[in-house]
Amino acid sequence: MDDVEAVVLVGGKGTRLRPLTLAAAKPMLPTAGVPFLAHLLSRIRAAGVRRVVLGTSYLAETFEAGFGDGAALDLELIYVTEEQPLGTGGGIRNVADHLTAETVMVFNGDVLAGTDLTAVVDTHRRTDADVTLHLVRVQNPRAFGCVPTDAEGRVQAFLEKTEDPPTDQINAGCYVFRRKVIDQIPAGRVVSVERDTFPGLLAEGARVWGHVDAAYWRDLGTPGDLVHGSADLVRGIAPSAALPGPVGDRLVLEGAELAPDALVFGGTTVGRGVRIGPGARVEGAMLFDGAVVGAGALVRHSIVGFGAQVHEGAVLVDSVVGDRAVVGAQCELRHGARVWPGVTLPPHGVRFSPDV
Ligand code: GTP
């Protein structure tokens, strides 16, 4: 794979993950102890690829600040920024001048997957395809656009979400491109690879192939997926060489203080300097650096932002607390509630609110 280059698209605004993405780009959010992108980059490196071009836009400078020239990951990292976001296809076209290889793997920067990347490239070469898409079989294809293939694996259509999908194969957000196909994407304007480029290639009769598997796959675009993906990384269900500690029921980073009787499990990440009080129960959660969970609080499948506080007896289920926000004692937040950064909820101040 040393003759293959990678492009990772990291320019999206990550609106579904607000308020976490108001201050950090989605691929830079701490996920099982490191920025999510570190997991993806280490997987790309492990497959034998050395040169990676990052297509940035939103909070572009934070990527180079985090990863530099890539030497720490044994990668050569190149950053190419869109002044205005150009969409997924426009983002790929925008990095074309920086590519040197004939075979280019393109990744959405927010997908956690266990697929054998070498096998995807092998399919591409064996079928002499113009573009090969990684397609993954999922239990509920209704939530995604689906991509039927014929008996040889040739893609037949790109279908929007439907109640009655004809296949359980969905676009997994990882592609192999023949270089010349990238050059044909219109430059300098917004293009969606899913809605414009791929349907256009099919209409022209280009060789578009699918590499289908049922490996681990999760798009970390929503708080629920991010928190479950993070727990899968901590528990080793989604393997990653970038995990900064042993696989286990929890990952505790430096300087964290856990009361001896606090129950912390289910793939929870406890960030640097976090404090968890006596009798607290923290299950499958993400506690960013400096967060505080008070005595007797319950935090389940929720994300607590940098320096945020969940006071004693509060309940947080399937919810997000923004950076430096305070959830007062005995408050109860469930069902996708989100507290905006810096907001303070008074004690007993809220129960079951969907948005605060
Ligand atoms: P939402 O706003 O929550 O939908 O998130 P998003 O902006 O990240 O969009 P989406 O999840 O559909 O994006 C899929 C991948 O493409 C992510 O890794 C994004 O960072 C990336 N992406 C989306 N739009 C652009 C863009 O305009 N330019 C670049 N370079 N990357 C993009």
Short mmCIF file of C-alpha atoms and ligand atoms in Angstrom, two decimals:
data_model
loop_
_atom_site.label_atom_id
_atom_site.label_comp_id
_atom_site.label_asym_id
_atom_site.label_seq_id
_atom_site.Cartn_x
_atom_site.Cartn_y
_atom_site.Cartn_z
CA MET A 1 0.00 0.00 0.00
CA ASP A 2 3.00 2.37 -0.19
CA ASP A 3 1.78 3.34 -3.67
CA VAL A 4 -1.57 4.46 -2.23
CA GLU A 5 -2.26 7.90 -0.74
CA ALA A 6 -5.11 8.85 1.56
CA VAL A 7 -7.37 11.88 1.74
CA VAL A 8 -9.36 12.45 4.93
CA LEU A 9 -12.29 14.87 4.77
CA VAL A 10 -12.45 16.80 8.02
CA GLY A 11 -14.00 20.10 6.94
CA GLY A 12 -17.60 19.63 8.11
CA LYS A 13 -19.16 21.83 10.78
CA GLY A 14 -20.53 18.86 12.72
CA THR A 15 -23.82 20.59 13.45
CA ARG A 16 -25.45 17.45 14.84
CA LEU A 17 -22.82 17.36 17.56
CA ARG A 18 -23.40 20.87 18.81
CA PRO A 19 -22.62 22.27 21.30
CA LEU A 20 -19.46 20.09 21.44
CA THR A 21 -18.47 21.21 17.95
CA LEU A 22 -18.81 24.94 18.66
CA ALA A 23 -15.24 24.97 19.99
CA ALA A 24 -13.74 21.84 18.40
CA ALA A 25 -14.02 20.22 14.99
CA LYS A 26 -15.75 16.83 15.15
CA PRO A 27 -12.62 14.77 14.24
CA MET A 28 -10.68 16.59 17.00
CA LEU A 29 -13.13 15.73 19.80
CA PRO A 30 -11.48 13.56 22.45
CA THR A 31 -12.65 10.01 21.86
CA ALA A 32 -11.29 7.24 24.06
CA GLY A 33 -8.45 9.47 25.21
CA VAL A 34 -7.22 10.98 21.92
CA PRO A 35 -8.75 13.09 19.14
CA PHE A 36 -11.01 10.82 17.11
CA LEU A 37 -8.85 11.44 14.04
CA ALA A 38 -5.87 9.75 15.75
CA HIS A 39 -7.75 6.43 15.66
CA LEU A 40 -8.49 6.80 11.95
CA LEU A 41 -4.95 7.93 11.07
CA SER A 42 -3.38 5.02 12.96
CA ARG A 43 -5.62 2.61 11.07
CA ILE A 44 -4.59 4.16 7.75
CA ARG A 45 -0.91 3.89 8.76
CA ALA A 46 -1.35 0.28 9.89
CA ALA A 47 -2.66 -0.53 6.39
CA GLY A 48 0.69 0.65 4.95
CA VAL A 49 -0.28 4.13 3.71
CA ARG A 50 2.25 6.87 4.61
CA ARG A 51 1.08 10.06 2.93
CA VAL A 52 -2.24 11.57 4.04
CA VAL A 53 -3.83 14.80 2.84
CA LEU A 54 -6.36 16.37 5.21
CA GLY A 55 -9.12 18.41 3.56
CA THR A 56 -9.92 21.02 6.19
CA SER A 57 -12.30 23.98 6.42
CA TYR A 58 -14.15 24.49 9.73
CA LEU A 59 -11.61 25.27 12.51
CA ALA A 60 -8.91 24.35 10.00
CA GLU A 61 -5.92 25.49 12.07
CA THR A 62 -6.74 23.13 14.96
CA PHE A 63 -5.79 20.06 12.91
CA GLU A 64 -2.22 21.15 12.23
CA ALA A 65 -1.91 22.32 15.84
CA GLY A 66 -2.89 18.81 16.95
CA PHE A 67 -1.02 16.59 14.51
CA GLY A 68 1.80 18.73 13.08
CA ASP A 69 3.72 17.07 10.26
CA GLY A 70 2.47 13.62 11.29
CA ALA A 71 5.88 12.30 12.37
CA ALA A 72 4.51 11.11 15.74
CA LEU A 73 2.23 8.75 13.79
CA ASP A 74 4.95 7.91 11.24
CA LEU A 75 2.87 9.71 8.61
CA GLU A 76 3.46 12.55 6.22
CA LEU A 77 0.50 14.87 6.78
CA ILE A 78 -0.46 17.62 4.34
CA TYR A 79 -3.17 20.16 5.16
CA VAL A 80 -5.28 21.76 2.43
CA THR A 81 -7.91 24.28 3.50
CA GLU A 82 -11.14 25.32 1.75
CA GLU A 83 -11.87 28.97 2.50
CA GLN A 84 -15.54 28.17 1.93
CA PRO A 85 -16.61 24.57 2.57
CA LEU A 86 -16.92 22.81 -0.79
CA GLY A 87 -18.78 19.70 0.36
CA THR A 88 -17.42 16.17 0.23
CA GLY A 89 -16.80 16.04 -3.55
CA GLY A 90 -15.52 19.63 -3.67
CA GLY A 91 -13.22 18.84 -0.76
CA ILE A 92 -11.72 15.87 -2.62
CA ARG A 93 -11.22 17.95 -5.80
CA ASN A 94 -9.64 20.74 -3.78
CA VAL A 95 -6.71 18.54 -2.69
CA ALA A 96 -6.01 17.16 -6.19
CA ASP A 97 -2.90 19.31 -6.74
CA HIS A 98 -1.33 17.78 -3.65
CA LEU A 99 -1.77 14.15 -4.72
CA THR A 100 1.06 12.18 -6.29
CA ALA A 101 -0.31 8.61 -6.42
CA GLU A 102 -2.58 7.00 -9.03
CA THR A 103 -4.64 5.24 -6.35
CA VAL A 104 -6.22 7.42 -3.67
CA MET A 105 -8.22 6.26 -0.67
CA VAL A 106 -10.73 8.83 0.61
CA PHE A 107 -12.18 8.72 4.11
CA ASN A 108 -14.93 10.61 5.87
CA GLY A 109 -13.20 11.88 8.98
CA ASP A 110 -15.89 10.76 11.41
CA VAL A 111 -16.27 7.03 10.71
CA LEU A 112 -15.07 4.33 13.08
CA ALA A 113 -14.61 1.07 11.22
CA GLY A 114 -12.81 -2.24 11.47
CA THR A 115 -12.63 -3.00 7.77
CA ASP A 116 -9.47 -4.41 6.23
CA LEU A 117 -8.39 -1.44 4.08
CA THR A 118 -5.99 -3.55 2.03
CA ALA A 119 -8.91 -5.74 0.97
CA VAL A 120 -10.83 -2.67 -0.27
CA VAL A 121 -7.86 -1.65 -2.44
CA ASP A 122 -7.49 -5.26 -3.66
CA THR A 123 -11.13 -5.22 -4.83
CA HIS A 124 -10.48 -1.92 -6.61
CA ARG A 125 -7.47 -3.32 -8.47
CA ARG A 126 -8.95 -6.72 -9.23
CA THR A 127 -12.04 -5.17 -10.80
CA ASP A 128 -10.10 -2.40 -12.58
CA ALA A 129 -12.62 0.04 -11.14
CA ASP A 130 -12.70 3.82 -11.53
CA VAL A 131 -14.07 4.14 -8.02
CA THR A 132 -14.60 1.47 -5.36
CA LEU A 133 -16.83 2.14 -2.37
CA HIS A 134 -16.67 0.38 0.93
CA LEU A 135 -20.24 -0.78 1.53
CA VAL A 136 -21.21 -2.13 4.91
CA ARG A 137 -24.15 -4.36 5.78
CA VAL A 138 -26.20 -2.86 8.60
CA GLN A 139 -29.22 -4.05 10.56
CA ASN A 140 -31.27 -0.95 9.88
CA PRO A 141 -30.54 0.30 6.35
CA ARG A 142 -33.66 2.53 6.47
CA ALA A 143 -31.64 5.17 8.31
CA PHE A 144 -29.09 5.47 5.46
CA GLY A 145 -28.84 5.82 1.72
CA CYS A 146 -28.30 2.35 0.31
CA VAL A 147 -26.20 1.08 -2.57
CA PRO A 148 -27.29 -2.07 -4.40
CA THR A 149 -24.69 -4.03 -6.39
CA ASP A 150 -24.99 -6.79 -9.00
CA ALA A 151 -23.63 -10.34 -8.63
CA GLU A 152 -20.10 -9.18 -9.55
CA GLY A 153 -20.21 -6.30 -7.08
CA ARG A 154 -20.76 -3.52 -9.61
CA VAL A 155 -22.77 -0.64 -8.14
CA GLN A 156 -26.23 -0.29 -9.67
CA ALA A 157 -27.67 2.79 -7.97
CA PHE A 158 -27.41 5.28 -5.13
CA LEU A 159 -30.71 5.37 -3.32
CA GLU A 160 -31.90 7.94 -0.79
CA LYS A 161 -33.23 6.85 2.61
CA THR A 162 -36.38 4.79 2.14
CA GLU A 163 -38.76 2.80 4.32
CA ASP A 164 -38.32 -0.18 2.05
CA PRO A 165 -34.64 -0.46 1.07
CA PRO A 166 -33.86 -3.15 -1.51
CA THR A 167 -30.54 -4.02 0.18
CA ASP A 168 -28.87 -3.74 3.57
CA GLN A 169 -25.65 -2.36 2.01
CA ILE A 170 -24.92 1.26 2.81
CA ASN A 171 -22.19 3.70 1.83
CA ALA A 172 -19.59 3.44 4.59
CA GLY A 173 -17.80 6.71 3.76
CA CYS A 174 -14.55 5.15 2.51
CA TYR A 175 -13.66 5.11 -1.20
CA VAL A 176 -10.80 4.22 -3.53
CA PHE A 177 -10.46 6.59 -6.48
CA ARG A 178 -8.50 6.32 -9.66
CA ARG A 179 -6.66 9.63 -9.70
CA LYS A 180 -8.12 10.84 -13.00
CA VAL A 181 -11.66 10.60 -11.61
CA ILE A 182 -10.72 13.15 -8.94
CA ASP A 183 -9.45 15.54 -11.62
CA GLN A 184 -12.82 15.34 -13.37
CA ILE A 185 -14.78 16.66 -10.36
CA PRO A 186 -15.59 20.35 -11.04
CA ALA A 187 -13.18 22.64 -9.17
CA GLY A 188 -13.96 25.60 -6.93
CA ARG A 189 -17.61 24.89 -6.25
CA VAL A 190 -19.70 22.88 -3.85
CA VAL A 191 -20.03 19.24 -4.90
CA SER A 192 -21.44 16.30 -2.95
CA VAL A 193 -19.67 13.05 -3.71
CA GLU A 194 -22.75 11.07 -2.66
CA ARG A 195 -25.39 13.13 -4.49
CA ASP A 196 -23.44 14.46 -7.50
CA THR A 197 -20.20 12.59 -8.23
CA PHE A 198 -21.24 8.97 -7.76
CA PRO A 199 -24.64 9.18 -9.51
CA GLY A 200 -22.92 11.09 -12.33
CA LEU A 201 -20.29 8.37 -12.74
CA LEU A 202 -23.00 5.71 -12.90
CA ALA A 203 -24.91 7.67 -15.52
CA GLU A 204 -21.72 7.87 -17.65
CA GLY A 205 -21.18 4.11 -17.39
CA ALA A 206 -18.01 4.40 -15.30
CA ARG A 207 -16.77 1.33 -13.43
CA VAL A 208 -18.07 1.88 -9.89
CA TRP A 209 -17.57 -1.11 -7.62
CA GLY A 210 -18.64 -2.03 -4.11
CA HIS A 211 -16.48 -3.80 -1.55
CA VAL A 212 -19.04 -5.28 0.83
CA ASP A 213 -18.42 -6.53 4.36
CA ALA A 214 -20.06 -6.66 7.76
CA ALA A 215 -17.10 -5.41 9.82
CA TYR A 216 -17.49 -3.03 12.76
CA TRP A 217 -18.80 0.32 11.48
CA ARG A 218 -20.22 3.42 13.08
CA ASP A 219 -20.59 6.98 11.83
CA LEU A 220 -19.84 9.16 14.88
CA GLY A 221 -21.94 12.09 13.66
CA THR A 222 -24.41 12.28 16.55
CA PRO A 223 -23.91 12.39 20.34
CA GLY A 224 -25.41 8.90 20.69
CA ASP A 225 -23.08 7.41 18.10
CA LEU A 226 -20.05 9.26 19.45
CA VAL A 227 -20.60 8.04 22.98
CA HIS A 228 -21.25 4.44 21.90
CA GLY A 229 -18.29 4.47 19.47
CA SER A 230 -16.02 5.79 22.21
CA ALA A 231 -17.15 3.05 24.60
CA ASP A 232 -16.51 0.44 21.88
CA LEU A 233 -12.95 1.76 21.49
CA VAL A 234 -12.33 1.63 25.24
CA ARG A 235 -13.65 -1.94 25.46
CA GLY A 236 -11.77 -3.10 22.36
CA ILE A 237 -14.96 -3.87 20.42
CA ALA A 238 -13.63 -1.38 17.88
CA PRO A 239 -9.87 -2.08 17.92
CA SER A 240 -7.48 0.87 17.68
CA ALA A 241 -3.70 1.09 17.98
CA ALA A 242 -4.15 4.69 19.17
CA LEU A 243 -5.94 3.78 22.42
CA PRO A 244 -3.76 5.39 25.13
CA GLY A 245 -4.11 2.55 27.64
CA PRO A 246 -5.14 -1.07 27.97
CA VAL A 247 -8.52 -2.21 26.66
CA GLY A 248 -11.00 -2.51 29.54
CA ASP A 249 -14.25 -1.45 31.10
CA ARG A 250 -12.97 2.10 31.56
CA LEU A 251 -10.10 4.30 30.46
CA VAL A 252 -8.79 6.62 33.16
CA LEU A 253 -6.35 9.33 32.07
CA GLU A 254 -3.67 11.05 34.16
CA GLY A 255 -4.61 13.05 37.20
CA ALA A 256 -8.18 11.77 37.47
CA GLU A 257 -9.53 11.14 40.99
CA LEU A 258 -12.26 8.57 41.46
CA ALA A 259 -13.91 8.00 44.85
CA PRO A 260 -13.28 4.40 45.90
CA ASP A 261 -16.96 3.51 45.79
CA ALA A 262 -17.75 5.29 42.51
CA LEU A 263 -18.90 2.84 39.84
CA VAL A 264 -17.27 3.71 36.52
CA PHE A 265 -17.76 1.17 33.75
CA GLY A 266 -19.27 0.34 30.35
CA GLY A 267 -16.36 1.80 28.36
CA THR A 268 -16.37 5.17 30.09
CA THR A 269 -13.47 7.53 29.39
CA VAL A 270 -12.39 9.58 32.40
CA GLY A 271 -10.38 12.55 31.12
CA ARG A 272 -7.33 14.20 32.65
CA GLY A 273 -7.94 15.81 36.02
CA VAL A 274 -11.57 14.62 36.21
CA ARG A 275 -13.04 14.16 39.70
CA ILE A 276 -15.80 11.64 40.45
CA GLY A 277 -17.46 11.79 43.87
CA PRO A 278 -18.53 9.00 46.26
CA GLY A 279 -21.41 6.80 45.19
CA ALA A 280 -21.52 8.23 41.68
CA ARG A 281 -22.37 5.85 38.84
CA VAL A 282 -20.85 6.55 35.42
CA GLU A 283 -21.74 4.13 32.66
CA GLY A 284 -20.59 4.20 29.01
CA ALA A 285 -19.91 7.93 29.23
CA MET A 286 -17.32 10.45 28.04
CA LEU A 287 -15.97 12.82 30.67
CA PHE A 288 -13.72 15.38 28.98
CA ASP A 289 -10.66 16.77 30.77
CA GLY A 290 -11.39 18.67 33.97
CA ALA A 291 -15.02 17.53 34.27
CA VAL A 292 -16.52 16.95 37.72
CA VAL A 293 -19.21 14.42 38.68
CA GLY A 294 -20.60 14.96 42.17
CA ALA A 295 -21.50 12.44 44.85
CA GLY A 296 -24.35 10.11 43.98
CA ALA A 297 -24.80 11.47 40.47
CA LEU A 298 -25.76 9.15 37.62
CA VAL A 299 -24.15 9.72 34.20
CA ARG A 300 -25.13 7.18 31.55
CA HIS A 301 -24.31 7.25 27.82
CA SER A 302 -23.72 10.97 28.12
CA ILE A 303 -20.93 13.41 27.30
CA VAL A 304 -19.67 15.91 29.87
CA GLY A 305 -17.60 18.67 28.24
CA PHE A 306 -14.27 20.22 29.26
CA GLY A 307 -14.44 21.56 32.82
CA ALA A 308 -18.19 20.97 33.05
CA GLN A 309 -19.73 20.02 36.38
CA VAL A 310 -22.52 17.61 37.24
CA HIS A 311 -23.41 18.25 40.85
CA GLU A 312 -24.46 15.74 43.49
CA GLY A 313 -27.46 13.59 42.83
CA ALA A 314 -27.98 14.86 39.29
CA VAL A 315 -29.11 12.41 36.61
CA LEU A 316 -27.78 12.56 33.08
CA VAL A 317 -28.93 9.94 30.56
CA ASP A 318 -28.32 10.17 26.78
CA SER A 319 -27.45 13.84 27.18
CA VAL A 320 -24.66 16.33 26.46
CA VAL A 321 -23.28 18.98 28.79
CA GLY A 322 -21.26 21.67 27.02
CA ASP A 323 -17.83 22.87 28.13
CA ARG A 324 -17.80 24.60 31.55
CA ALA A 325 -21.57 24.23 31.99
CA VAL A 326 -22.94 23.35 35.43
CA VAL A 327 -25.77 20.90 36.05
CA GLY A 328 -27.10 21.72 39.52
CA ALA A 329 -27.70 19.15 42.23
CA GLN A 330 -30.64 16.80 41.63
CA CYS A 331 -31.33 18.09 38.11
CA GLU A 332 -32.44 15.36 35.72
CA LEU A 333 -31.64 15.43 32.02
CA ARG A 334 -32.58 12.64 29.59
CA HIS A 335 -33.49 11.86 26.00
CA GLY A 336 -30.91 13.88 24.09
CA ALA A 337 -30.95 16.96 26.34
CA ARG A 338 -28.10 19.38 25.58
CA VAL A 339 -26.78 22.05 27.89
CA TRP A 340 -24.98 24.89 26.12
CA PRO A 341 -21.40 25.81 27.15
CA GLY A 342 -21.11 27.92 30.27
CA VAL A 343 -24.82 27.64 31.20
CA THR A 344 -25.59 26.99 34.88
CA LEU A 345 -28.70 25.02 35.79
CA PRO A 346 -29.71 25.71 39.40
CA PRO A 347 -30.24 22.83 41.86
CA HIS A 348 -33.50 20.98 41.13
CA GLY A 349 -33.73 23.35 38.19
CA VAL A 350 -34.75 20.98 35.44
CA ARG A 351 -36.20 17.57 34.76
CA PHE A 352 -36.36 15.82 31.40
CA SER A 353 -35.74 18.93 29.35
CA PRO A 354 -34.82 18.25 25.72
CA ASP A 355 -32.82 21.49 25.20
CA VAL A 356 -31.42 23.89 27.77
P1 GTP B 1 -23.25 17.56 10.29
O1 GTP B 1 -23.27 19.06 10.13
O2 GTP B 1 -23.61 17.16 11.69
O3 GTP B 1 -24.02 16.82 9.25
O4 GTP B 1 -21.71 17.06 10.16
P2 GTP B 1 -20.64 17.31 8.99
O5 GTP B 1 -20.58 18.75 8.67
O6 GTP B 1 -19.35 16.69 9.45
O7 GTP B 1 -21.22 16.54 7.74
P3 GTP B 1 -21.13 14.98 7.39
O8 GTP B 1 -21.18 14.17 8.64
O9 GTP B 1 -22.11 14.70 6.35
O10 GTP B 1 -19.68 14.89 6.74
C1 GTP B 1 -19.05 13.67 6.45
C2 GTP B 1 -17.55 13.90 6.44
O11 GTP B 1 -17.21 14.83 5.42
C3 GTP B 1 -17.02 14.48 7.75
O12 GTP B 1 -15.79 13.88 8.03
C4 GTP B 1 -16.87 15.97 7.44
O13 GTP B 1 -15.80 16.56 8.18
C5 GTP B 1 -16.55 15.97 5.97
N1 GTP B 1 -17.09 17.16 5.30
C6 GTP B 1 -18.40 17.55 5.22
N2 GTP B 1 -18.51 18.67 4.51
C7 GTP B 1 -17.24 19.01 4.13
C8 GTP B 1 -16.70 20.10 3.36
O14 GTP B 1 -17.41 21.00 2.90
N3 GTP B 1 -15.36 20.10 3.17
C9 GTP B 1 -14.53 19.11 3.67
N4 GTP B 1 -13.22 19.20 3.45
N5 GTP B 1 -15.01 18.10 4.41
C10 GTP B 1 -16.35 18.05 4.62
#
